[in-house]
mmCIF file of C-alpha atoms in Angstrom:
data_model
loop_
_atom_site.group_PDB
_atom_site.id
_atom_site.type_symbol
_atom_site.label_atom_id
_atom_site.label_comp_id
_atom_site.label_asym_id
_atom_site.label_seq_id
_atom_site.Cartn_x
_atom_site.Cartn_y
_atom_site.Cartn_z
ATOM 1 C CA ASN A 1 -17.316 22.444 7.634
ATOM 2 C CA LEU A 2 -19.321 22.627 4.381
ATOM 3 C CA THR A 3 -21.398 25.579 5.633
ATOM 4 C CA ILE A 4 -18.303 27.742 5.668
ATOM 5 C CA ASP A 5 -17.402 26.482 2.200
ATOM 6 C CA GLY A 6 -20.892 27.061 0.792
ATOM 7 C CA GLN A 7 -19.816 29.678 -1.751
ATOM 8 C CA ILE A 8 -16.848 27.603 -2.818
ATOM 9 C CA SER A 9 -19.126 24.619 -3.319
ATOM 10 C CA LYS A 10 -21.627 26.675 -5.342
ATOM 11 C CA ASP A 11 -18.939 28.220 -7.548
ATOM 12 C CA LEU A 12 -17.290 24.853 -8.092
ATOM 13 C CA GLN A 13 -20.591 23.206 -8.998
ATOM 14 C CA THR A 14 -21.367 25.951 -11.510
ATOM 15 C CA SER A 15 -17.914 25.536 -13.013
ATOM 16 C CA CYS A 16 -18.374 21.756 -13.234
ATOM 17 C CA LEU A 17 -21.701 22.132 -14.994
ATOM 18 C CA GLU A 18 -20.172 24.479 -17.553
ATOM 19 C CA ILE A 19 -17.275 22.093 -18.132
ATOM 20 C CA LEU A 20 -19.647 19.207 -18.799
ATOM 21 C CA ARG A 21 -22.396 21.089 -20.610
ATOM 22 C CA THR A 22 -21.461 19.667 -24.021
ATOM 23 C CA ASP A 23 -21.468 16.177 -22.577
ATOM 24 C CA PHE A 24 -24.824 16.766 -20.875
ATOM 25 C CA ASP A 25 -26.439 17.668 -24.182
ATOM 26 C CA LYS A 26 -25.997 14.045 -25.200
ATOM 27 C CA TYR A 27 -27.922 12.696 -22.248
ATOM 28 C CA THR A 28 -31.617 12.323 -21.537
ATOM 29 C CA THR A 29 -33.257 14.591 -18.987
ATOM 30 C CA THR A 30 -33.205 11.825 -16.401
ATOM 31 C CA ALA A 31 -29.535 11.161 -16.979
ATOM 32 C CA ILE A 32 -28.794 14.876 -16.682
ATOM 33 C CA GLU A 33 -30.481 15.078 -13.283
ATOM 34 C CA GLN A 34 -28.664 11.986 -12.092
ATOM 35 C CA ALA A 35 -25.362 13.399 -13.337
ATOM 36 C CA LYS A 36 -26.027 16.645 -11.461
ATOM 37 C CA GLN A 37 -26.577 14.691 -8.261
ATOM 38 C CA GLU A 38 -23.359 12.790 -8.836
ATOM 39 C CA ILE A 39 -21.484 16.067 -9.373
ATOM 40 C CA GLU A 40 -22.864 17.492 -6.149
ATOM 41 C CA GLU A 41 -21.829 14.332 -4.309
ATOM 42 C CA CYS A 42 -18.365 14.498 -5.872
ATOM 43 C CA ILE A 43 -17.863 18.141 -4.919
ATOM 44 C CA LYS A 44 -19.038 17.494 -1.382
ATOM 45 C CA SER A 45 -16.555 14.616 -1.076
ATOM 46 C CA ILE A 46 -13.727 16.787 -2.437
ATOM 47 C CA LEU A 47 -14.402 19.625 -0.001
ATOM 48 C CA GLU A 48 -14.844 17.288 2.961
ATOM 49 C CA LYS A 49 -11.556 15.562 2.227
ATOM 50 C CA LEU A 50 -9.724 18.867 1.760
ATOM 51 C CA ALA A 51 -11.141 20.109 5.080
ATOM 52 C CA LYS A 52 -10.271 16.848 6.866
ATOM 53 C CA GLU A 53 -6.705 16.975 5.586
ATOM 54 C CA GLN A 54 -6.444 20.729 6.296
ATOM 55 C CA GLN A 55 -5.860 21.551 2.636
ATOM 56 C CA LYS A 56 -8.819 23.855 1.908
ATOM 57 C CA HIS A 57 -6.390 26.414 0.466
ATOM 58 C CA LEU A 58 -5.956 24.131 -2.537
ATOM 59 C CA THR A 59 -9.444 25.015 -3.830
ATOM 60 C CA GLU A 60 -8.012 28.143 -5.496
ATOM 61 C CA ARG A 61 -6.019 25.899 -7.838
ATOM 62 C CA PHE A 62 -9.228 24.896 -9.615
ATOM 63 C CA GLN A 63 -8.902 28.239 -11.424
ATOM 64 C CA SER A 64 -6.069 26.970 -13.636
ATOM 65 C CA LEU A 65 -6.913 25.656 -17.106
ATOM 66 C CA SER A 66 -4.959 22.427 -16.605
ATOM 67 C CA MET A 67 -6.814 21.750 -13.361
ATOM 68 C CA GLN A 68 -10.145 22.451 -15.074
ATOM 69 C CA ALA A 69 -9.267 19.883 -17.739
ATOM 70 C CA PHE A 70 -8.317 17.354 -15.055
ATOM 71 C CA LEU A 71 -11.534 18.117 -13.177
ATOM 72 C CA HIS A 72 -13.479 17.375 -16.374
ATOM 73 C CA ASP A 73 -11.851 13.922 -16.607
ATOM 74 C CA THR A 74 -12.443 13.355 -12.894
ATOM 75 C CA LEU A 75 -16.145 14.144 -13.139
ATOM 76 C CA ILE A 76 -16.628 11.965 -16.215
ATOM 77 C CA GLU A 77 -14.934 8.994 -14.531
ATOM 78 C CA TYR A 78 -16.767 9.615 -11.235
ATOM 79 C CA ILE A 79 -20.159 9.679 -12.958
ATOM 80 C CA SER A 80 -19.431 6.674 -15.154
ATOM 81 C CA THR A 81 -18.496 4.262 -12.355
ATOM 82 C CA GLU A 82 -20.948 2.671 -9.936
ATOM 83 C CA ASP A 83 -18.213 1.245 -7.716
ATOM 84 C CA LYS A 84 -18.152 3.168 -4.424
ATOM 85 C CA ARG A 85 -14.521 2.284 -3.750
ATOM 86 C CA ALA A 86 -13.511 3.467 -7.230
ATOM 87 C CA LYS A 87 -15.247 6.794 -6.533
ATOM 88 C CA GLU A 88 -13.162 7.157 -3.353
ATOM 89 C CA PHE A 89 -9.986 6.440 -5.314
ATOM 90 C CA ILE A 90 -10.956 9.041 -7.926
ATOM 91 C CA ILE A 91 -11.338 11.690 -5.210
ATOM 92 C CA ASP A 92 -7.940 10.706 -3.792
ATOM 93 C CA VAL A 93 -6.311 11.109 -7.208
ATOM 94 C CA LEU A 94 -7.887 14.538 -7.653
ATOM 95 C CA ILE A 95 -6.557 15.682 -4.268
ATOM 96 C CA ASP A 96 -3.097 14.402 -5.192
ATOM 97 C CA ARG A 97 -3.310 16.280 -8.495
ATOM 98 C CA LEU A 98 -4.066 19.549 -6.695
ATOM 99 C CA ASN A 99 -0.658 19.296 -5.060
ATOM 100 C CA PHE A 100 1.195 19.494 -8.390
ATOM 101 C CA GLN A 101 0.999 22.831 -10.196
ATOM 102 C CA ASN A 102 3.996 22.756 -12.512
ATOM 103 C CA ILE A 103 4.628 20.435 -15.440
ATOM 104 C CA SER A 104 5.905 17.220 -13.912
ATOM 105 C CA THR A 105 6.043 13.478 -14.359
ATOM 106 C CA GLU A 106 3.769 13.129 -11.332
ATOM 107 C CA LYS A 107 1.028 15.033 -13.163
ATOM 108 C CA ALA A 108 1.361 12.724 -16.164
ATOM 109 C CA ILE A 109 1.039 9.647 -13.925
ATOM 110 C CA LEU A 110 -2.058 11.065 -12.226
ATOM 111 C CA ASN A 111 -3.594 11.825 -15.630
ATOM 112 C CA GLU A 112 -3.220 8.133 -16.463
ATOM 113 C CA ALA A 113 -4.428 6.959 -13.061
ATOM 114 C CA ILE A 114 -7.699 8.906 -13.202
ATOM 115 C CA LYS A 115 -8.583 7.073 -16.438
ATOM 116 C CA LEU A 116 -7.479 3.605 -15.334
ATOM 117 C CA ILE A 117 -8.909 3.335 -11.804
ATOM 118 C CA PRO A 118 -12.626 3.324 -12.819
ATOM 119 C CA ASN A 119 -11.911 0.472 -15.254
ATOM 120 C CA LEU A 120 -10.290 -1.810 -12.688
ATOM 121 C CA ASN A 121 -12.478 -4.621 -11.416
ATOM 122 C CA ALA A 122 -11.999 -6.753 -8.297
ATOM 123 C CA SER A 123 -9.627 -9.145 -10.081
ATOM 124 C CA THR A 124 -7.344 -6.553 -11.685
ATOM 125 C CA SER A 125 -7.245 -4.524 -8.452
ATOM 126 C CA ALA A 126 -6.265 -7.639 -6.501
ATOM 127 C CA LEU A 127 -3.619 -8.534 -9.078
ATOM 128 C CA ILE A 128 -1.969 -5.116 -8.812
ATOM 129 C CA THR A 129 -2.069 -5.347 -5.012
ATOM 130 C CA PHE A 130 -0.388 -8.768 -4.950
ATOM 131 C CA MET A 131 2.363 -7.513 -7.253
ATOM 132 C CA MET A 132 2.733 -4.481 -4.982
ATOM 133 C CA LEU A 133 3.403 -6.773 -2.009
ATOM 134 C CA ARG A 134 6.269 -8.318 -3.953
ATOM 135 C CA GLN A 135 7.881 -4.956 -4.695
ATOM 136 C CA GLN A 136 7.296 -2.992 -1.508
ATOM 137 C CA MET A 137 8.075 -3.666 2.114
ATOM 138 C CA VAL A 138 5.811 -3.053 5.088
ATOM 139 C CA ASN A 139 7.433 -1.837 8.289
ATOM 140 C CA PRO A 140 5.213 -2.089 11.395
ATOM 141 C CA SER A 141 6.039 -0.324 14.643
ATOM 142 C CA ILE A 142 6.012 -3.759 16.308
ATOM 143 C CA SER A 143 6.274 -7.142 14.599
ATOM 144 C CA PHE A 144 2.909 -8.644 15.591
ATOM 145 C CA MET A 145 1.194 -5.891 13.574
ATOM 146 C CA LEU A 146 2.574 -7.436 10.387
ATOM 147 C CA GLU A 147 0.327 -10.470 10.808
ATOM 148 C CA LEU A 148 -2.654 -8.153 11.282
ATOM 149 C CA PHE A 149 -1.670 -6.413 8.040
ATOM 150 C CA PHE A 150 -1.663 -9.736 6.150
ATOM 151 C CA LYS A 151 -5.049 -10.648 7.638
ATOM 152 C CA GLN A 152 -6.532 -7.337 6.490
ATOM 153 C CA LEU A 153 -5.786 -8.350 2.899
ATOM 154 C CA SER A 154 -8.230 -11.275 3.121
ATOM 155 C CA PRO A 155 -10.955 -9.551 1.027
ATOM 156 C CA ILE A 156 -8.691 -9.620 -2.030
ATOM 157 C CA VAL A 157 -6.941 -12.890 -1.141
ATOM 158 C CA ASP A 158 -10.366 -14.538 -1.260
ATOM 159 C CA ILE A 159 -10.742 -13.656 -4.948
ATOM 160 C CA ALA A 160 -7.245 -14.700 -6.034
ATOM 161 C CA TYR A 161 -8.677 -17.734 -7.852
ATOM 162 C CA ASN A 162 -10.748 -15.389 -10.040
ATOM 163 C CA ILE A 163 -7.674 -13.776 -11.606
ATOM 164 C CA LYS A 164 -7.294 -14.909 -15.205
ATOM 165 C CA THR A 165 -4.851 -14.386 -18.044
ATOM 166 C CA ILE A 166 -7.050 -11.622 -19.455
ATOM 167 C CA ASP A 167 -6.623 -9.653 -16.203
ATOM 168 C CA ILE A 168 -2.845 -9.832 -16.553
ATOM 169 C CA GLU A 169 -3.048 -8.816 -20.200
ATOM 170 C CA TYR A 170 -5.288 -5.886 -19.344
ATOM 171 C CA ILE A 171 -2.972 -4.291 -16.773
ATOM 172 C CA ILE A 172 -0.090 -4.797 -19.221
ATOM 173 C CA GLN A 173 -2.069 -3.053 -21.951
ATOM 174 C CA ARG A 174 -2.878 -0.149 -19.616
ATOM 175 C CA ASN A 175 0.807 0.382 -18.751
ATOM 176 C CA ALA A 176 0.466 -0.627 -15.107
ATOM 177 C CA THR A 177 3.399 -3.044 -15.531
ATOM 178 C CA MET A 178 6.794 -3.237 -17.175
ATOM 179 C CA ASN A 179 8.805 -6.180 -18.468
ATOM 180 C CA ILE A 180 11.861 -7.484 -16.646
ATOM 181 C CA SER A 181 14.740 -7.959 -19.060
ATOM 182 C CA GLY A 182 17.869 -10.073 -18.602
ATOM 183 C CA PHE A 183 18.560 -13.669 -17.685
ATOM 184 C CA TYR A 184 17.187 -13.613 -14.150
ATOM 185 C CA PRO A 185 13.473 -13.189 -13.466
ATOM 186 C CA ILE A 186 11.987 -11.866 -10.230
ATOM 187 C CA ASP A 187 12.655 -14.114 -7.246
ATOM 188 C CA THR A 188 9.896 -16.257 -5.776
ATOM 189 C CA PHE A 189 7.418 -14.595 -3.447
ATOM 190 C CA GLU A 190 8.603 -16.841 -0.601
ATOM 191 C CA ASN A 191 12.210 -15.661 -1.018
ATOM 192 C CA HIS A 192 11.083 -12.045 -1.242
ATOM 193 C CA LEU A 193 9.284 -12.408 2.090
ATOM 194 C CA LEU A 194 12.305 -14.123 3.689
ATOM 195 C CA LYS A 195 14.574 -11.248 2.627
ATOM 196 C CA GLN A 196 12.253 -8.369 3.473
ATOM 197 C CA TYR A 197 11.072 -9.802 6.776
ATOM 198 C CA ASP A 198 14.139 -11.747 7.870
ATOM 199 C CA PHE A 199 13.505 -11.011 11.570
ATOM 200 C CA PHE A 200 9.838 -11.980 11.344
ATOM 201 C CA PHE A 201 10.007 -15.289 9.506
ATOM 202 C CA ARG A 202 12.214 -17.047 12.033
ATOM 203 C CA GLN A 203 11.697 -19.839 14.500
ATOM 204 C CA LYS A 204 10.675 -18.534 17.898
ATOM 205 C CA ILE A 205 12.960 -19.311 20.779
ATOM 206 C CA ASP A 206 12.372 -20.455 24.324
ATOM 207 C CA ARG A 207 12.466 -17.594 26.831
ATOM 208 C CA ARG A 208 14.935 -19.519 28.958
ATOM 209 C CA PHE A 209 17.577 -19.062 26.268
ATOM 210 C CA LEU A 210 17.266 -15.293 26.650
ATOM 211 C CA GLU A 211 17.707 -15.611 30.409
ATOM 212 C CA ASP A 212 20.971 -17.459 29.893
ATOM 213 C CA PHE A 213 22.125 -15.105 27.127
ATOM 214 C CA LYS A 214 21.484 -11.905 29.082
ATOM 215 C CA SER A 215 23.342 -13.269 32.105
ATOM 216 C CA ILE A 216 26.455 -13.081 29.912
ATOM 217 C CA HIS A 217 25.410 -10.074 27.796
ATOM 218 C CA PRO A 218 23.000 -7.963 29.880
ATOM 219 C CA GLU A 219 23.185 -5.184 27.279
ATOM 220 C CA ILE A 220 20.990 -7.287 24.969
ATOM 221 C CA MET A 221 18.041 -6.016 27.032
ATOM 222 C CA ASN A 222 18.895 -2.332 26.523
ATOM 223 C CA ALA A 223 16.161 -0.026 25.222
ATOM 224 C CA VAL A 224 16.405 0.240 21.430
ATOM 225 C CA ASN A 225 13.657 2.762 20.673
ATOM 226 C CA ASP A 226 12.107 5.980 21.947
ATOM 227 C CA MET A 227 9.438 3.992 23.815
ATOM 228 C CA GLY A 228 12.143 2.562 26.033
ATOM 229 C CA SER A 229 11.477 -1.075 25.179
ATOM 230 C CA CYS A 230 13.946 -3.824 24.285
ATOM 231 C CA MET A 231 14.220 -5.717 20.986
ATOM 232 C CA PHE A 232 12.116 -8.723 22.005
ATOM 233 C CA CYS A 233 8.431 -9.442 22.378
ATOM 234 C CA THR A 234 7.135 -12.498 24.185
ATOM 235 C CA SER A 235 4.298 -14.937 23.810
ATOM 236 C CA HIS A 236 3.104 -15.882 27.290
ATOM 237 C CA GLU A 237 0.913 -18.633 25.869
ATOM 238 C CA GLU A 238 3.852 -20.442 24.286
ATOM 239 C CA ASP A 239 6.554 -19.100 26.606
ATOM 240 C CA THR A 240 8.574 -18.054 23.547
ATOM 241 C CA LEU A 241 9.979 -14.804 22.214
ATOM 242 C CA SER A 242 10.627 -13.132 18.873
ATOM 243 C CA PHE A 243 12.050 -9.853 17.584
ATOM 244 C CA THR A 244 9.955 -6.688 17.731
ATOM 245 C CA GLU A 245 11.458 -5.587 14.401
ATOM 246 C CA VAL A 246 10.810 -7.332 11.076
ATOM 247 C CA ASN A 247 13.817 -6.314 8.963
ATOM 248 C CA SER A 248 17.435 -6.482 10.122
ATOM 249 C CA ASP A 249 18.778 -3.818 7.712
ATOM 250 C CA LEU A 250 16.303 -1.210 8.914
ATOM 251 C CA PHE A 251 16.856 -2.167 12.539
ATOM 252 C CA TYR A 252 20.634 -1.945 12.268
ATOM 253 C CA LYS A 253 20.344 1.499 10.685
ATOM 254 C CA LYS A 254 18.255 2.626 13.655
ATOM 255 C CA LEU A 255 20.838 1.233 16.058
ATOM 256 C CA LYS A 256 23.618 3.149 14.301
ATOM 257 C CA VAL A 257 21.637 6.381 14.560
ATOM 258 C CA ARG A 258 21.193 5.674 18.290
ATOM 259 C CA GLU A 259 24.939 4.844 18.549
ATOM 260 C CA GLN A 260 24.134 1.284 19.601
ATOM 261 C CA GLU A 261 26.148 -0.552 16.956
ATOM 262 C CA TYR A 262 27.691 -2.633 19.735
ATOM 263 C CA LEU A 263 24.441 -4.628 19.826
ATOM 264 C CA ILE A 264 24.665 -5.837 16.225
ATOM 265 C CA PRO A 265 27.249 -8.620 16.815
ATOM 266 C CA LEU A 266 25.178 -9.841 19.759
ATOM 267 C CA ILE A 267 22.042 -9.942 17.644
ATOM 268 C CA GLU A 268 23.855 -11.874 14.927
ATOM 269 C CA GLU A 269 24.968 -14.386 17.528
ATOM 270 C CA PHE A 270 21.439 -14.578 18.945
ATOM 271 C CA LYS A 271 19.971 -15.171 15.468
ATOM 272 C CA LYS A 272 21.911 -18.425 15.152
ATOM 273 C CA GLU A 273 19.501 -19.927 17.655
ATOM 274 C CA MET A 274 16.516 -18.730 15.629
ATOM 275 C CA PRO A 275 16.919 -20.228 12.146
ATOM 276 C CA PRO A 276 14.882 -18.652 9.328
ATOM 277 C CA PHE A 277 11.789 -20.333 7.947
ATOM 278 C CA THR A 278 12.106 -22.465 4.869
ATOM 279 C CA ALA A 279 10.181 -21.397 1.762
ATOM 280 C CA THR A 280 7.597 -24.075 2.544
ATOM 281 C CA GLU A 281 7.169 -22.805 6.097
ATOM 282 C CA VAL A 282 6.588 -19.283 4.809
ATOM 283 C CA ARG A 283 3.881 -20.482 2.464
ATOM 284 C CA ASN A 284 2.294 -22.583 5.211
ATOM 285 C CA TYR A 285 2.271 -19.568 7.525
ATOM 286 C CA PHE A 286 0.146 -17.639 5.049
ATOM 287 C CA CYS A 287 -2.127 -20.572 4.251
ATOM 288 C CA ASN A 288 -2.850 -20.897 7.957
ATOM 289 C CA LEU A 289 -4.065 -17.294 7.891
ATOM 290 C CA ASN A 290 -6.178 -17.884 4.791
ATOM 291 C CA LYS A 291 -6.048 -20.982 2.592
ATOM 292 C CA ASN A 292 -6.451 -18.804 -0.525
ATOM 293 C CA TRP A 293 -2.920 -17.437 -0.084
ATOM 294 C CA GLU A 294 -1.870 -20.648 -1.849
ATOM 295 C CA GLN A 295 -3.205 -19.236 -5.097
ATOM 296 C CA VAL A 296 -1.496 -15.889 -4.498
ATOM 297 C CA PHE A 297 1.865 -17.663 -4.239
ATOM 298 C CA ASN A 298 1.128 -19.748 -7.339
ATOM 299 C CA LEU A 299 0.150 -16.617 -9.235
ATOM 300 C CA LEU A 300 3.168 -14.501 -8.262
ATOM 301 C CA ASN A 301 5.551 -17.396 -8.940
ATOM 302 C CA SER A 302 4.063 -18.111 -12.364
ATOM 303 C CA SER A 303 6.343 -17.749 -15.394
ATOM 304 C CA THR A 304 4.288 -14.791 -16.631
ATOM 305 C CA LEU A 305 4.479 -12.681 -13.483
ATOM 306 C CA THR A 306 8.119 -13.400 -12.666
ATOM 307 C CA ARG A 307 8.908 -11.425 -15.824
ATOM 308 C CA LEU A 308 6.657 -8.499 -14.875
ATOM 309 C CA SER A 309 6.924 -5.772 -12.264
ATOM 310 C CA LEU A 310 4.676 -2.812 -11.601
ATOM 311 C CA SER A 311 5.353 0.462 -13.375
ATOM 312 C CA ILE A 312 5.137 3.749 -11.480
ATOM 313 C CA LEU A 313 1.482 3.920 -12.461
ATOM 314 C CA GLY A 314 0.899 0.421 -11.064
ATOM 315 C CA LEU A 315 2.786 1.241 -7.867
ATOM 316 C CA TYR A 316 0.707 4.378 -7.358
ATOM 317 C CA ILE A 317 -2.560 2.461 -7.720
ATOM 318 C CA GLY A 318 -1.265 -0.426 -5.609
ATOM 319 C CA THR A 319 -0.332 1.778 -2.683
ATOM 320 C CA LYS A 320 -3.779 3.407 -2.806
ATOM 321 C CA ILE A 321 -5.544 0.026 -2.675
ATOM 322 C CA ILE A 322 -3.376 -1.237 0.185
ATOM 323 C CA GLY A 323 -3.955 2.007 2.067
ATOM 324 C CA LYS A 324 -7.726 1.542 1.841
ATOM 325 C CA LEU A 325 -7.632 -2.118 2.889
ATOM 326 C CA THR A 326 -5.227 -1.749 5.808
ATOM 327 C CA HIS A 327 -5.822 1.872 6.870
ATOM 328 C CA SER A 328 -2.137 2.620 6.270
ATOM 329 C CA SER A 329 -0.708 5.786 4.762
ATOM 330 C CA PRO A 330 -0.093 5.403 1.010
ATOM 331 C CA LEU A 331 3.385 6.088 -0.306
ATOM 332 C CA SER A 332 4.096 9.416 -1.971
ATOM 333 C CA ILE A 333 3.903 9.331 -5.753
ATOM 334 C CA SER A 334 7.312 11.026 -5.776
ATOM 335 C CA ASN A 335 9.057 8.274 -3.794
ATOM 336 C CA PHE A 336 8.195 4.591 -3.973
ATOM 337 C CA ASN A 337 11.605 3.603 -2.585
ATOM 338 C CA LYS A 338 10.352 3.920 0.994
ATOM 339 C CA TYR A 339 8.554 1.229 2.941
ATOM 340 C CA ILE A 340 4.873 1.238 3.894
ATOM 341 C CA GLN A 341 4.628 2.282 7.535
ATOM 342 C CA ILE A 342 1.897 0.745 9.698
#
């Protein structure tokens, strides 16, 4: 409610104007007025987001000198970009920065991010996102949601052919990547997908096989989650079934927590009837969703990118972009070892 925060907004706007006064002296009168409007819009967005996320108490942290300096950089970058999505990212970075008061590595990363994000174009943003997909895993609550996730990436998949060598060189120059040393480069994107989603990229099986299997092992139909459902989902159109989970390691950990380890040998036996996709079948799956995935695979499997991985800065930006595209929760800057939950 911005009415309640009226005084906060007024004080913050006054503070912002003072911070930028030297910069304003360089502008024409028209530019000054436009900049003031941009500042007001920025402040409104900050307060609305803090209210929405129930973090209005963080406004008091603007009183610190380090936060004032960061706010200065935020306002400059916000005013200088005309990209609406970049402006949203800038606000997100500022909110993240408010959560770190002490000297920390996270603050240093956010200081870099606020300067890089406004300079990313569609191609460099897409490039970082594709590399993010190779390094992070997505874990949906049910397997069919994973396909929806891949479909939601179509806006950036459609511009994969626009990514050039200069885009790769730029994100390297801006420290969004790091080199992979040693004899072995990063595995192909197809193999990454087969490992991370080993339950998902498998041949579906006829439902009649399950009927025969459960007549011998009825426990295979036991509930394996808090919703009380079993481990299979069915396709009535094709009369086939597949796993509800996408990754066996994560699923087996859940079973152990639920004290259902006895199911693991049965699942391993069941999997023998559902052979994994080949690398070609994985690629074809994506190309059937969007033919431009072909270029994404070619790009990620290129000799240049198999020697590059995202740095922490790149991972932070990548998770923000994916969050916007798929409406998923971005990973915490303090822990990129977790999977993206959708």
